[in-house]
PDB file of C-alpha atoms and ligand atoms in Angstrom:
ATOM      1  CA  MET M   1      -4.484  12.461 -31.666  1.00  0.00           C
ATOM      2  CA  PRO M   2      -6.651   9.387 -31.640  1.00  0.00           C
ATOM      3  CA  ASP M   3      -8.508   8.508 -34.918  1.00  0.00           C
ATOM      4  CA  LYS M   4     -11.633   8.323 -32.806  1.00  0.00           C
ATOM      5  CA  PRO M   5     -13.430   9.763 -29.373  1.00  0.00           C
ATOM      6  CA  LEU M   6     -13.454   8.306 -26.299  1.00  0.00           C
ATOM      7  CA  GLN M   7     -16.909   6.123 -25.730  1.00  0.00           C
ATOM      8  CA  GLU M   8     -18.112   5.862 -22.559  1.00  0.00           C
ATOM      9  CA  GLN M   9     -17.186   1.609 -22.747  1.00  0.00           C
ATOM     10  CA  ASP M  10     -13.808   2.110 -23.611  1.00  0.00           C
ATOM     11  CA  PHE M  11     -13.411   3.381 -19.098  1.00  0.00           C
ATOM     12  CA  GLU M  12     -12.846   0.619 -17.007  1.00  0.00           C
ATOM     13  CA  PRO M  13     -15.767   1.099 -13.763  1.00  0.00           C
ATOM     14  CA  ALA M  14     -14.146   3.638 -11.160  1.00  0.00           C
ATOM     15  CA  LEU M  15     -13.771   3.094  -7.398  1.00  0.00           C
ATOM     16  CA  SER M  16     -15.426   5.656  -5.626  1.00  0.00           C
ATOM     17  CA  LEU M  17     -16.595   6.263  -1.865  1.00  0.00           C
ATOM     18  CA  GLY M  18     -19.784   8.112  -0.850  1.00  0.00           C
ATOM     19  CA  PRO M  19     -22.636   8.648   1.371  1.00  0.00           C
ATOM     20  CA  LEU M  20     -25.461   5.616   1.286  1.00  0.00           C
ATOM     21  CA  THR M  21     -28.531   5.727   0.173  1.00  0.00           C
ATOM     22  CA  LEU M  22     -32.032   4.093  -0.060  1.00  0.00           C
ATOM     23  CA  ALA M  23     -31.079   3.757  -4.253  1.00  0.00           C
ATOM     24  CA  TYR M  24     -28.600   1.020  -2.892  1.00  0.00           C
ATOM     25  CA  LEU M  25     -30.931  -1.190   0.207  1.00  0.00           C
ATOM     26  CA  ASP M  26     -31.005  -4.333  -2.108  1.00  0.00           C
ATOM     27  CA  GLU M  27     -27.080  -4.524  -2.417  1.00  0.00           C
ATOM     28  CA  MET M  28     -26.511  -2.923   0.603  1.00  0.00           C
ATOM     29  CA  VAL M  29     -29.115  -5.850   1.772  1.00  0.00           C
ATOM     30  CA  GLU M  30     -27.427  -9.048  -0.393  1.00  0.00           C
ATOM     31  CA  ILE M  31     -23.761  -8.163   0.953  1.00  0.00           C
ATOM     32  CA  GLU M  32     -25.350  -7.896   4.373  1.00  0.00           C
ATOM     33  CA  ASN M  33     -26.267 -12.083   3.897  1.00  0.00           C
ATOM     34  CA  LEU M  34     -23.066 -12.846   2.870  1.00  0.00           C
ATOM     35  CA  SER M  35     -21.893 -11.266   5.693  1.00  0.00           C
ATOM     36  CA  PHE M  36     -22.945 -12.187   8.875  1.00  0.00           C
ATOM     37  CA  ALA M  37     -24.197 -15.116  10.558  1.00  0.00           C
ATOM     38  CA  SER M  38     -27.079 -12.588  11.741  1.00  0.00           C
ATOM     39  CA  PRO M  39     -27.826 -10.120   9.301  1.00  0.00           C
ATOM     40  CA  TRP M  40     -29.616  -6.957  10.074  1.00  0.00           C
ATOM     41  CA  SER M  41     -33.168  -6.941   7.933  1.00  0.00           C
ATOM     42  CA  LYS M  42     -33.984  -5.289   4.739  1.00  0.00           C
ATOM     43  CA  GLU M  43     -36.545  -3.398   6.906  1.00  0.00           C
ATOM     44  CA  ALA M  44     -33.669  -2.864   9.708  1.00  0.00           C
ATOM     45  CA  TYR M  45     -31.294  -0.966   6.938  1.00  0.00           C
ATOM     46  CA  ARG M  46     -34.272   1.117   5.900  1.00  0.00           C
ATOM     47  CA  LYS M  47     -34.884   2.295   8.710  1.00  0.00           C
ATOM     48  CA  GLU M  48     -31.071   3.361   9.710  1.00  0.00           C
ATOM     49  CA  LEU M  49     -31.241   5.257   6.087  1.00  0.00           C
ATOM     50  CA  THR M  50     -34.371   6.925   6.469  1.00  0.00           C
ATOM     51  CA  GLU M  51     -34.981   7.443  10.435  1.00  0.00           C
ATOM     52  CA  ASN M  52     -32.459   7.066  12.009  1.00  0.00           C
ATOM     53  CA  ASP M  53     -30.547  10.591  12.864  1.00  0.00           C
ATOM     54  CA  LEU M  54     -27.828  10.006  14.468  1.00  0.00           C
ATOM     55  CA  ALA M  55     -26.785   7.165  11.482  1.00  0.00           C
ATOM     56  CA  ILE M  56     -24.241   7.958   9.166  1.00  0.00           C
ATOM     57  CA  TYR M  57     -23.976   5.532   5.837  1.00  0.00           C
ATOM     58  CA  VAL M  58     -21.194   5.161   3.750  1.00  0.00           C
ATOM     59  CA  GLY M  59     -20.746   3.129   0.575  1.00  0.00           C
ATOM     60  CA  ILE M  60     -17.816   2.220  -1.779  1.00  0.00           C
ATOM     61  CA  PHE M  61     -18.995   2.027  -5.388  1.00  0.00           C
ATOM     62  CA  TYR M  62     -17.306  -0.040  -8.392  1.00  0.00           C
ATOM     63  CA  GLY M  63     -18.868   1.517 -11.349  1.00  0.00           C
ATOM     64  CA  SER M  64     -22.697   1.658 -10.051  1.00  0.00           C
ATOM     65  CA  HIS M  65     -22.208  -1.127  -7.622  1.00  0.00           C
ATOM     66  CA  LEU M  66     -22.198  -0.921  -4.031  1.00  0.00           C
ATOM     67  CA  ILE M  67     -19.236  -2.948  -3.033  1.00  0.00           C
ATOM     68  CA  GLY M  68     -19.363  -2.235  -0.038  1.00  0.00           C
ATOM     69  CA  TYR M  69     -20.942  -0.447   2.958  1.00  0.00           C
ATOM     70  CA  ALA M  70     -20.407   1.156   6.581  1.00  0.00           C
ATOM     71  CA  GLY M  71     -22.753   2.878   9.371  1.00  0.00           C
ATOM     72  CA  MET M  72     -21.584   4.392  12.055  1.00  0.00           C
ATOM     73  CA  TRP M  73     -24.285   6.127  14.814  1.00  0.00           C
ATOM     74  CA  LYS M  74     -23.158   9.245  16.220  1.00  0.00           C
ATOM     75  CA  VAL M  75     -23.651   9.135  19.780  1.00  0.00           C
ATOM     76  CA  LEU M  76     -22.127  12.951  21.215  1.00  0.00           C
ATOM     77  CA  ASP M  77     -18.888  13.161  20.359  1.00  0.00           C
ATOM     78  CA  GLU M  78     -17.969   9.075  20.015  1.00  0.00           C
ATOM     79  CA  GLY M  79     -18.976   7.168  16.600  1.00  0.00           C
ATOM     80  CA  HIS M  80     -20.190   4.140  17.680  1.00  0.00           C
ATOM     81  CA  ILE M  81     -19.577   1.827  14.385  1.00  0.00           C
ATOM     82  CA  SER M  82     -22.958  -0.725  13.600  1.00  0.00           C
ATOM     83  CA  ASN M  83     -21.415  -2.219  10.542  1.00  0.00           C
ATOM     84  CA  ILE M  84     -18.819  -2.837   7.964  1.00  0.00           C
ATOM     85  CA  ALA M  85     -19.051  -4.960   4.750  1.00  0.00           C
ATOM     86  CA  ILE M  86     -17.046  -5.974   1.525  1.00  0.00           C
ATOM     87  CA  HIS M  87     -18.862  -7.840  -0.996  1.00  0.00           C
ATOM     88  CA  PRO M  88     -16.771 -11.175  -0.643  1.00  0.00           C
ATOM     89  CA  ASN M  89     -15.775 -11.116  -4.583  1.00  0.00           C
ATOM     90  CA  PHE M  90     -13.905  -8.066  -3.223  1.00  0.00           C
ATOM     91  CA  ARG M  91     -12.493  -8.722   0.268  1.00  0.00           C
ATOM     92  CA  GLY M  92      -8.643  -8.824  -0.032  1.00  0.00           C
ATOM     93  CA  ARG M  93      -8.130  -5.810  -1.285  1.00  0.00           C
ATOM     94  CA  HIS M  94      -8.003  -3.284   1.211  1.00  0.00           C
ATOM     95  CA  PHE M  95     -11.680  -1.891   0.627  1.00  0.00           C
ATOM     96  CA  GLY M  96     -12.093  -2.387   3.713  1.00  0.00           C
ATOM     97  CA  GLU M  97      -9.221   0.192   4.516  1.00  0.00           C
ATOM     98  CA  LEU M  98     -11.011   2.913   2.231  1.00  0.00           C
ATOM     99  CA  LEU M  99     -14.032   3.054   3.468  1.00  0.00           C
ATOM    100  CA  LEU M 100     -12.916   3.046   7.000  1.00  0.00           C
ATOM    101  CA  GLU M 101     -10.637   6.453   6.068  1.00  0.00           C
ATOM    102  CA  TYR M 102     -14.082   7.560   4.141  1.00  0.00           C
ATOM    103  CA  LEU M 103     -16.091   7.013   7.465  1.00  0.00           C
ATOM    104  CA  LYS M 104     -13.037   8.642   9.694  1.00  0.00           C
ATOM    105  CA  GLN M 105     -13.229  11.713   7.337  1.00  0.00           C
ATOM    106  CA  GLN M 106     -17.151  11.535   8.317  1.00  0.00           C
ATOM    107  CA  ALA M 107     -16.322  10.942  11.607  1.00  0.00           C
ATOM    108  CA  ILE M 108     -14.667  14.550  11.810  1.00  0.00           C
ATOM    109  CA  LEU M 109     -17.117  16.354  10.204  1.00  0.00           C
ATOM    110  CA  ASN M 110     -19.319  15.863  12.315  1.00  0.00           C
ATOM    111  CA  ARG M 111     -17.246  16.852  15.333  1.00  0.00           C
ATOM    112  CA  ILE M 112     -16.589  12.771  16.426  1.00  0.00           C
ATOM    113  CA  GLU M 113     -13.784  12.773  19.093  1.00  0.00           C
ATOM    114  CA  ARG M 114     -13.440   8.380  18.655  1.00  0.00           C
ATOM    115  CA  MET M 115     -14.683   5.491  16.971  1.00  0.00           C
ATOM    116  CA  THR M 116     -15.452   2.492  18.399  1.00  0.00           C
ATOM    117  CA  LEU M 117     -16.670  -0.784  17.105  1.00  0.00           C
ATOM    118  CA  GLU M 118     -17.420  -4.331  18.405  1.00  0.00           C
ATOM    119  CA  VAL M 119     -15.725  -7.888  16.081  1.00  0.00           C
ATOM    120  CA  ARG M 120     -15.796 -11.316  17.027  1.00  0.00           C
ATOM    121  CA  ARG M 121     -13.862 -13.018  19.246  1.00  0.00           C
ATOM    122  CA  SER M 122     -13.134 -15.182  15.835  1.00  0.00           C
ATOM    123  CA  ASN M 123     -12.884 -12.166  13.397  1.00  0.00           C
ATOM    124  CA  ILE M 124      -9.469 -12.396  13.109  1.00  0.00           C
ATOM    125  CA  SER M 125      -8.969 -10.467   9.508  1.00  0.00           C
ATOM    126  CA  ALA M 126     -11.470  -7.757  10.733  1.00  0.00           C
ATOM    127  CA  GLN M 127      -9.430  -7.251  13.812  1.00  0.00           C
ATOM    128  CA  ARG M 128      -6.118  -7.296  11.930  1.00  0.00           C
ATOM    129  CA  LEU M 129      -7.575  -4.831   9.497  1.00  0.00           C
ATOM    130  CA  TYR M 130      -8.477  -2.822  12.447  1.00  0.00           C
ATOM    131  CA  LYS M 131      -5.328  -3.139  14.681  1.00  0.00           C
ATOM    132  CA  ARG M 132      -3.881  -2.193  11.523  1.00  0.00           C
ATOM    133  CA  PHE M 133      -5.647   1.452  11.071  1.00  0.00           C
ATOM    134  CA  GLY M 134      -4.941   2.253  13.958  1.00  0.00           C
ATOM    135  CA  PHE M 135      -7.814   0.994  16.938  1.00  0.00           C
ATOM    136  CA  THR M 136      -6.300  -0.130  20.059  1.00  0.00           C
ATOM    137  CA  PHE M 137      -8.011  -3.138  21.639  1.00  0.00           C
ATOM    138  CA  ALA M 138      -9.954  -2.340  24.940  1.00  0.00           C
ATOM    139  CA  GLY M 139     -11.685  -5.189  26.973  1.00  0.00           C
ATOM    140  CA  VAL M 140     -13.983  -7.752  26.304  1.00  0.00           C
ATOM    141  CA  ARG M 141     -18.018  -8.100  26.429  1.00  0.00           C
ATOM    142  CA  PRO M 142     -18.501 -11.583  27.437  1.00  0.00           C
ATOM    143  CA  HIS M 143     -20.973 -13.871  25.427  1.00  0.00           C
ATOM    144  CA  TYR M 144     -22.319 -10.863  23.458  1.00  0.00           C
ATOM    145  CA  TYR M 145     -23.472 -12.588  19.860  1.00  0.00           C
ATOM    146  CA  ASN M 146     -26.058 -14.192  21.040  1.00  0.00           C
ATOM    147  CA  ASP M 147     -26.190 -16.536  18.148  1.00  0.00           C
ATOM    148  CA  ASN M 148     -23.516 -18.517  19.513  1.00  0.00           C
ATOM    149  CA  ASN M 149     -22.920 -16.456  22.704  1.00  0.00           C
ATOM    150  CA  GLU M 150     -19.636 -15.597  21.070  1.00  0.00           C
ATOM    151  CA  ASP M 151     -17.214 -13.005  22.899  1.00  0.00           C
ATOM    152  CA  ALA M 152     -17.042  -9.447  21.653  1.00  0.00           C
ATOM    153  CA  PHE M 153     -13.666  -7.617  21.603  1.00  0.00           C
ATOM    154  CA  ILE M 154     -14.035  -3.806  21.840  1.00  0.00           C
ATOM    155  CA  TYR M 155     -12.232  -1.659  19.682  1.00  0.00           C
ATOM    156  CA  TRP M 156     -11.319   2.538  20.459  1.00  0.00           C
ATOM    157  CA  LEU M 157     -10.163   4.734  18.003  1.00  0.00           C
ATOM    158  CA  GLU M 158      -9.257   8.371  19.232  1.00  0.00           C
ATOM    159  CA  ILE M 159      -8.900  10.841  15.997  1.00  0.00           C
ATOM    160  CA  GLU M 160      -6.235  12.973  15.622  1.00  0.00           C
ATOM    161  CA  LYS M 161      -6.839  16.280  14.939  1.00  0.00           C
TER     162      LYS M 161
HETATM  163  C1  COA U 201     -14.009  -7.560   7.339  1.00  0.00           C
HETATM  164  C2  COA U 201     -13.792  -6.915   6.086  1.00  0.00           C
HETATM  165  C3  COA U 201     -14.681  -5.829   5.816  1.00  0.00           C
HETATM  166  C4  COA U 201     -12.078  -6.471   5.568  1.00  0.00           C
HETATM  167  O1  COA U 201     -12.627  -5.852   4.115  1.00  0.00           O
HETATM  168  P1  COA U 201     -11.451  -5.856   3.638  1.00  0.00           P
HETATM  169  O2  COA U 201     -11.303  -4.869   2.149  1.00  0.00           O
HETATM  170  O3  COA U 201     -11.142  -7.536   2.707  1.00  0.00           O
HETATM  171  O4  COA U 201     -10.670  -5.564   4.299  1.00  0.00           O
HETATM  172  P2  COA U 201      -8.799  -5.760   3.624  1.00  0.00           P
HETATM  173  O5  COA U 201      -8.407  -5.812   2.497  1.00  0.00           O
HETATM  174  O6  COA U 201      -7.689  -4.790   4.348  1.00  0.00           O
HETATM  175  O7  COA U 201      -7.839  -7.088   5.063  1.00  0.00           O
HETATM  176  C5  COA U 201      -8.283  -7.864   4.539  1.00  0.00           C
HETATM  177  C6  COA U 201      -7.871  -9.400   5.005  1.00  0.00           C
HETATM  178  O8  COA U 201      -7.468 -10.570   5.220  1.00  0.00           O
HETATM  179  C7  COA U 201      -7.097 -10.868   4.106  1.00  0.00           C
HETATM  180  N1  COA U 201      -7.821 -11.560   2.886  1.00  0.00           N
HETATM  181  C8  COA U 201      -7.057 -11.989   1.409  1.00  0.00           C
HETATM  182  N2  COA U 201      -8.334 -11.813   0.804  1.00  0.00           N
HETATM  183  C9  COA U 201      -9.567 -12.953   0.909  1.00  0.00           C
HETATM  184  C10 COA U 201     -10.095 -12.710   0.786  1.00  0.00           C
HETATM  185  N3  COA U 201     -10.243 -13.127  -0.107  1.00  0.00           N
HETATM  186  N4  COA U 201     -11.664 -12.878   2.017  1.00  0.00           N
HETATM  187  C11 COA U 201     -11.530 -12.718   2.875  1.00  0.00           C
HETATM  188  N5  COA U 201     -10.302 -11.610   3.504  1.00  0.00           N
HETATM  189  C12 COA U 201      -9.135 -11.852   2.662  1.00  0.00           C
HETATM  190  C13 COA U 201      -6.276 -10.221   3.295  1.00  0.00           C
HETATM  191  O9  COA U 201      -5.061  -9.989   3.062  1.00  0.00           O
HETATM  192  C14 COA U 201      -5.764  -9.149   5.111  1.00  0.00           C
HETATM  193  O10 COA U 201      -5.586 -10.372   5.475  1.00  0.00           O
HETATM  194  P3  COA U 201      -4.338  -9.355   6.467  1.00  0.00           P
HETATM  195  O11 COA U 201      -4.880  -8.345   7.227  1.00  0.00           O
HETATM  196  O12 COA U 201      -3.492 -10.498   7.233  1.00  0.00           O
HETATM  197  O13 COA U 201      -4.054  -8.842   5.714  1.00  0.00           O
HETATM  198  C15 COA U 201     -14.369  -8.383   5.013  1.00  0.00           C
HETATM  199  O14 COA U 201     -13.493  -9.258   5.493  1.00  0.00           O
HETATM  200  C16 COA U 201     -15.733  -8.507   5.343  1.00  0.00           C
HETATM  201  O15 COA U 201     -16.722  -8.246   4.686  1.00  0.00           O
HETATM  202  N6  COA U 201     -15.867  -9.631   6.525  1.00  0.00           N
HETATM  203  C17 COA U 201     -17.243 -10.461   6.478  1.00  0.00           C
HETATM  204  C18 COA U 201     -18.315  -8.584   7.542  1.00  0.00           C
HETATM  205  C19 COA U 201     -17.696  -8.776   8.739  1.00  0.00           C
HETATM  206  O16 COA U 201     -17.157  -9.346   9.667  1.00  0.00           O
HETATM  207  N7  COA U 201     -17.107  -7.838   9.009  1.00  0.00           N
HETATM  208  C20 COA U 201     -16.789  -7.010  10.656  1.00  0.00           C
HETATM  209  C21 COA U 201     -17.583  -7.000  11.586  1.00  0.00           C
HETATM  210  S1  COA U 201     -16.979  -6.467  13.030  1.00  0.00           S
END
Protein backbone atom coordinates (compact mmCIF):
# COMPACT_ATOMS: atom_id res chain seq x y z
CA MET A 1 0.00 0.00 0.00
CA PRO A 2 1.34 3.50 -0.84
CA ASP A 3 1.78 5.65 2.28
CA LYS A 4 -0.21 8.59 0.83
CA PRO A 5 -3.21 8.76 -1.49
CA LEU A 6 -2.56 9.48 -5.16
CA GLN A 7 -2.80 13.16 -6.08
CA GLU A 8 -3.86 14.54 -9.46
CA GLN A 9 -0.33 15.91 -9.99
CA ASP A 10 1.07 12.37 -9.74
CA PHE A 11 -0.38 11.62 -13.20
CA GLU A 12 1.12 12.53 -16.55
CA PRO A 13 -1.37 14.47 -18.69
CA ALA A 14 -3.20 11.89 -20.79
CA LEU A 15 -3.53 11.85 -24.55
CA SER A 16 -7.11 11.76 -25.76
CA LEU A 17 -9.21 12.10 -28.90
CA GLY A 18 -12.65 13.63 -29.15
CA PRO A 19 -15.01 16.00 -30.91
CA LEU A 20 -13.79 19.56 -31.25
CA THR A 21 -15.88 22.25 -29.58
CA LEU A 22 -15.85 26.03 -29.63
CA ALA A 23 -13.98 26.00 -26.29
CA TYR A 24 -10.83 25.09 -28.27
CA LEU A 25 -11.23 27.73 -31.00
CA ASP A 26 -8.27 29.88 -29.84
CA GLU A 27 -5.90 26.91 -29.61
CA MET A 28 -7.13 25.66 -32.97
CA VAL A 29 -6.41 29.01 -34.64
CA GLU A 30 -2.97 29.13 -33.02
CA ILE A 31 -2.10 25.70 -34.48
CA GLU A 32 -3.59 26.74 -37.84
CA ASN A 33 -1.41 29.87 -37.97
CA LEU A 34 1.71 27.85 -37.10
CA SER A 35 0.90 25.24 -39.76
CA PHE A 36 -0.31 26.84 -42.99
CA ALA A 37 0.97 29.48 -45.42
CA SER A 38 -2.61 30.69 -45.98
CA PRO A 39 -4.37 29.94 -42.69
CA TRP A 40 -8.15 29.97 -42.30
CA SER A 41 -9.43 32.78 -40.08
CA LYS A 42 -10.87 32.41 -36.57
CA GLU A 43 -14.26 33.48 -37.96
CA ALA A 44 -14.12 30.78 -40.63
CA TYR A 45 -13.48 28.14 -37.97
CA ARG A 46 -16.16 29.56 -35.67
CA LYS A 47 -18.66 29.05 -38.51
CA GLU A 48 -17.33 25.58 -39.23
CA LEU A 49 -17.89 24.56 -35.61
CA THR A 50 -21.27 26.21 -35.13
CA GLU A 51 -23.06 26.60 -38.48
CA ASN A 52 -21.80 24.01 -40.93
CA ASP A 53 -24.05 20.98 -40.48
CA LEU A 54 -21.92 18.97 -42.88
CA ALA A 55 -18.70 19.52 -40.93
CA ILE A 56 -17.20 16.93 -38.59
CA TYR A 57 -14.25 18.21 -36.54
CA VAL A 58 -12.12 16.17 -34.18
CA GLY A 59 -9.24 17.03 -31.91
CA ILE A 60 -6.32 15.36 -30.21
CA PHE A 61 -5.65 16.60 -26.68
CA TYR A 62 -2.71 16.46 -24.31
CA GLY A 63 -4.22 16.95 -20.88
CA SER A 64 -6.57 19.89 -21.31
CA HIS A 65 -4.73 21.32 -24.33
CA LEU A 66 -5.55 20.86 -27.99
CA ILE A 67 -2.46 19.67 -29.88
CA GLY A 68 -4.03 18.89 -33.25
CA TYR A 69 -7.28 18.79 -35.16
CA ALA A 70 -8.82 17.50 -38.36
CA GLY A 71 -12.02 18.37 -40.19
CA MET A 72 -14.14 16.73 -42.82
CA TRP A 73 -17.25 17.67 -44.76
CA LYS A 74 -19.82 14.98 -45.38
CA VAL A 75 -20.90 15.18 -49.02
CA LEU A 76 -23.36 12.35 -49.67
CA ASP A 77 -21.35 9.22 -48.85
CA GLU A 78 -17.98 10.98 -49.19
CA GLY A 79 -15.84 12.62 -46.52
CA HIS A 80 -13.90 15.59 -47.86
CA ILE A 81 -11.06 16.34 -45.45
CA SER A 82 -10.77 20.11 -45.11
CA ASN A 83 -7.79 20.37 -42.76
CA ILE A 84 -5.47 18.40 -40.58
CA ALA A 85 -2.72 19.87 -38.44
CA ILE A 86 -0.61 18.92 -35.45
CA HIS A 87 1.08 21.57 -33.29
CA PRO A 88 4.73 21.83 -34.45
CA ASN A 89 6.02 20.82 -30.99
CA PHE A 90 4.13 17.52 -31.22
CA ARG A 91 4.87 16.48 -34.82
CA GLY A 92 6.73 13.34 -35.86
CA ARG A 93 5.16 11.16 -33.13
CA HIS A 94 2.38 9.66 -35.27
CA PHE A 95 -0.29 11.81 -33.62
CA GLY A 96 -1.40 12.75 -37.16
CA GLU A 97 -2.03 9.07 -37.78
CA LEU A 98 -4.05 8.72 -34.56
CA LEU A 99 -6.13 11.71 -35.57
CA LEU A 100 -6.78 10.28 -39.04
CA GLU A 101 -7.78 6.94 -37.52
CA TYR A 102 -10.25 8.70 -35.22
CA LEU A 103 -11.61 10.77 -38.13
CA LYS A 104 -12.10 7.53 -40.06
CA GLN A 105 -14.09 6.10 -37.14
CA GLN A 106 -16.31 9.20 -37.23
CA ALA A 107 -16.69 8.73 -40.99
CA ILE A 108 -17.88 5.14 -40.44
CA LEU A 109 -20.37 6.32 -37.78
CA ASN A 110 -21.67 8.88 -40.32
CA ARG A 111 -22.09 6.25 -43.08
CA ILE A 112 -19.26 7.72 -45.14
CA GLU A 113 -17.79 5.19 -47.57
CA ARG A 114 -14.71 6.99 -48.89
CA MET A 115 -12.55 9.90 -47.83
CA THR A 116 -10.62 12.35 -49.98
CA LEU A 117 -8.21 15.24 -49.55
CA GLU A 118 -5.94 17.60 -51.44
CA VAL A 119 -2.33 18.16 -50.46
CA ARG A 120 0.39 20.43 -51.82
CA ARG A 121 2.81 18.78 -54.22
CA SER A 122 5.68 19.92 -51.95
CA ASN A 123 4.16 18.56 -48.71
CA ILE A 124 6.06 15.29 -48.70
CA SER A 125 5.65 14.40 -45.00
CA ALA A 126 1.86 14.77 -45.22
CA GLN A 127 1.78 12.66 -48.39
CA ARG A 128 3.84 9.95 -46.69
CA LEU A 129 1.38 9.93 -43.81
CA TYR A 130 -1.61 9.57 -46.16
CA LYS A 131 0.01 6.74 -48.14
CA ARG A 132 1.03 4.93 -44.98
CA PHE A 133 -2.59 5.24 -43.85
CA GLY A 134 -3.89 3.66 -47.08
CA PHE A 135 -4.83 6.66 -49.21
CA THR A 136 -4.05 6.29 -52.90
CA PHE A 137 -2.99 9.00 -55.32
CA ALA A 138 -5.79 9.88 -57.76
CA GLY A 139 -4.62 12.87 -59.77
CA VAL A 140 -3.43 16.46 -59.86
CA ARG A 141 -5.28 19.77 -59.71
CA PRO A 142 -2.84 22.10 -61.46
CA HIS A 143 -2.16 25.48 -59.79
CA TYR A 144 -4.81 24.78 -57.13
CA TYR A 145 -3.29 26.94 -54.38
CA ASN A 146 -3.68 30.69 -54.94
CA ASP A 147 -0.80 31.85 -52.74
CA ASN A 148 1.97 30.28 -54.85
CA ASN A 149 0.16 28.57 -57.74
CA GLU A 150 1.23 25.17 -56.45
CA ASP A 151 -0.40 21.98 -57.71
CA ALA A 152 -2.62 19.90 -55.46
CA PHE A 153 -2.34 16.12 -55.36
CA ILE A 154 -5.66 14.35 -54.81
CA TYR A 155 -5.87 11.28 -52.60
CA TRP A 156 -8.75 8.88 -51.87
CA LEU A 157 -9.33 6.22 -49.26
CA GLU A 158 -12.02 3.55 -49.64
CA ILE A 159 -13.28 2.64 -46.18
CA GLU A 160 -13.41 -1.10 -45.78
CA LYS A 161 -16.43 -2.54 -44.06
C1 LIG B 1 1.00 16.59 -41.80
C2 LIG B 1 0.98 16.52 -40.27
C3 LIG B 1 -0.48 16.64 -39.80
C4 LIG B 1 1.54 15.15 -39.87
O1 LIG B 1 1.41 14.98 -38.47
P1 LIG B 1 2.50 14.14 -37.61
O2 LIG B 1 1.87 13.77 -36.33
O3 LIG B 1 3.77 14.88 -37.57
O4 LIG B 1 2.62 12.85 -38.51
P2 LIG B 1 3.53 11.58 -38.32
O5 LIG B 1 4.30 11.67 -37.05
O6 LIG B 1 2.62 10.40 -38.47
O7 LIG B 1 4.49 11.62 -39.61
C5 LIG B 1 5.12 12.82 -40.06
C6 LIG B 1 6.39 12.58 -40.85
O8 LIG B 1 7.28 13.65 -40.51
C7 LIG B 1 8.43 13.15 -39.81
N1 LIG B 1 8.82 14.04 -38.70
C8 LIG B 1 9.64 13.71 -37.69
N2 LIG B 1 9.79 14.75 -36.89
C9 LIG B 1 9.07 15.76 -37.38
C10 LIG B 1 8.85 17.09 -36.96
N3 LIG B 1 9.41 17.58 -35.86
N4 LIG B 1 8.04 17.86 -37.70
C11 LIG B 1 7.46 17.38 -38.81
N5 LIG B 1 7.65 16.11 -39.24
C12 LIG B 1 8.44 15.31 -38.55
C13 LIG B 1 7.98 11.83 -39.34
O9 LIG B 1 9.10 11.01 -39.13
C14 LIG B 1 7.13 11.36 -40.50
O10 LIG B 1 7.95 11.05 -41.60
P3 LIG B 1 8.00 9.62 -42.26
O11 LIG B 1 6.69 9.46 -43.00
O12 LIG B 1 9.15 9.71 -43.18
O13 LIG B 1 8.16 8.64 -41.15
C15 LIG B 1 1.86 17.60 -39.61
O14 LIG B 1 3.16 17.51 -40.13
C16 LIG B 1 1.34 19.02 -39.80
O15 LIG B 1 0.53 19.51 -39.05
N6 LIG B 1 1.83 19.71 -40.86
C17 LIG B 1 1.42 21.09 -41.15
C18 LIG B 1 0.02 21.14 -41.68
C19 LIG B 1 -0.15 20.29 -42.92
O16 LIG B 1 0.71 20.27 -43.80
N7 LIG B 1 -1.28 19.58 -42.99
C20 LIG B 1 -1.61 18.73 -44.11
C21 LIG B 1 -2.31 19.51 -45.14
S1 LIG B 1 -2.82 18.48 -46.48
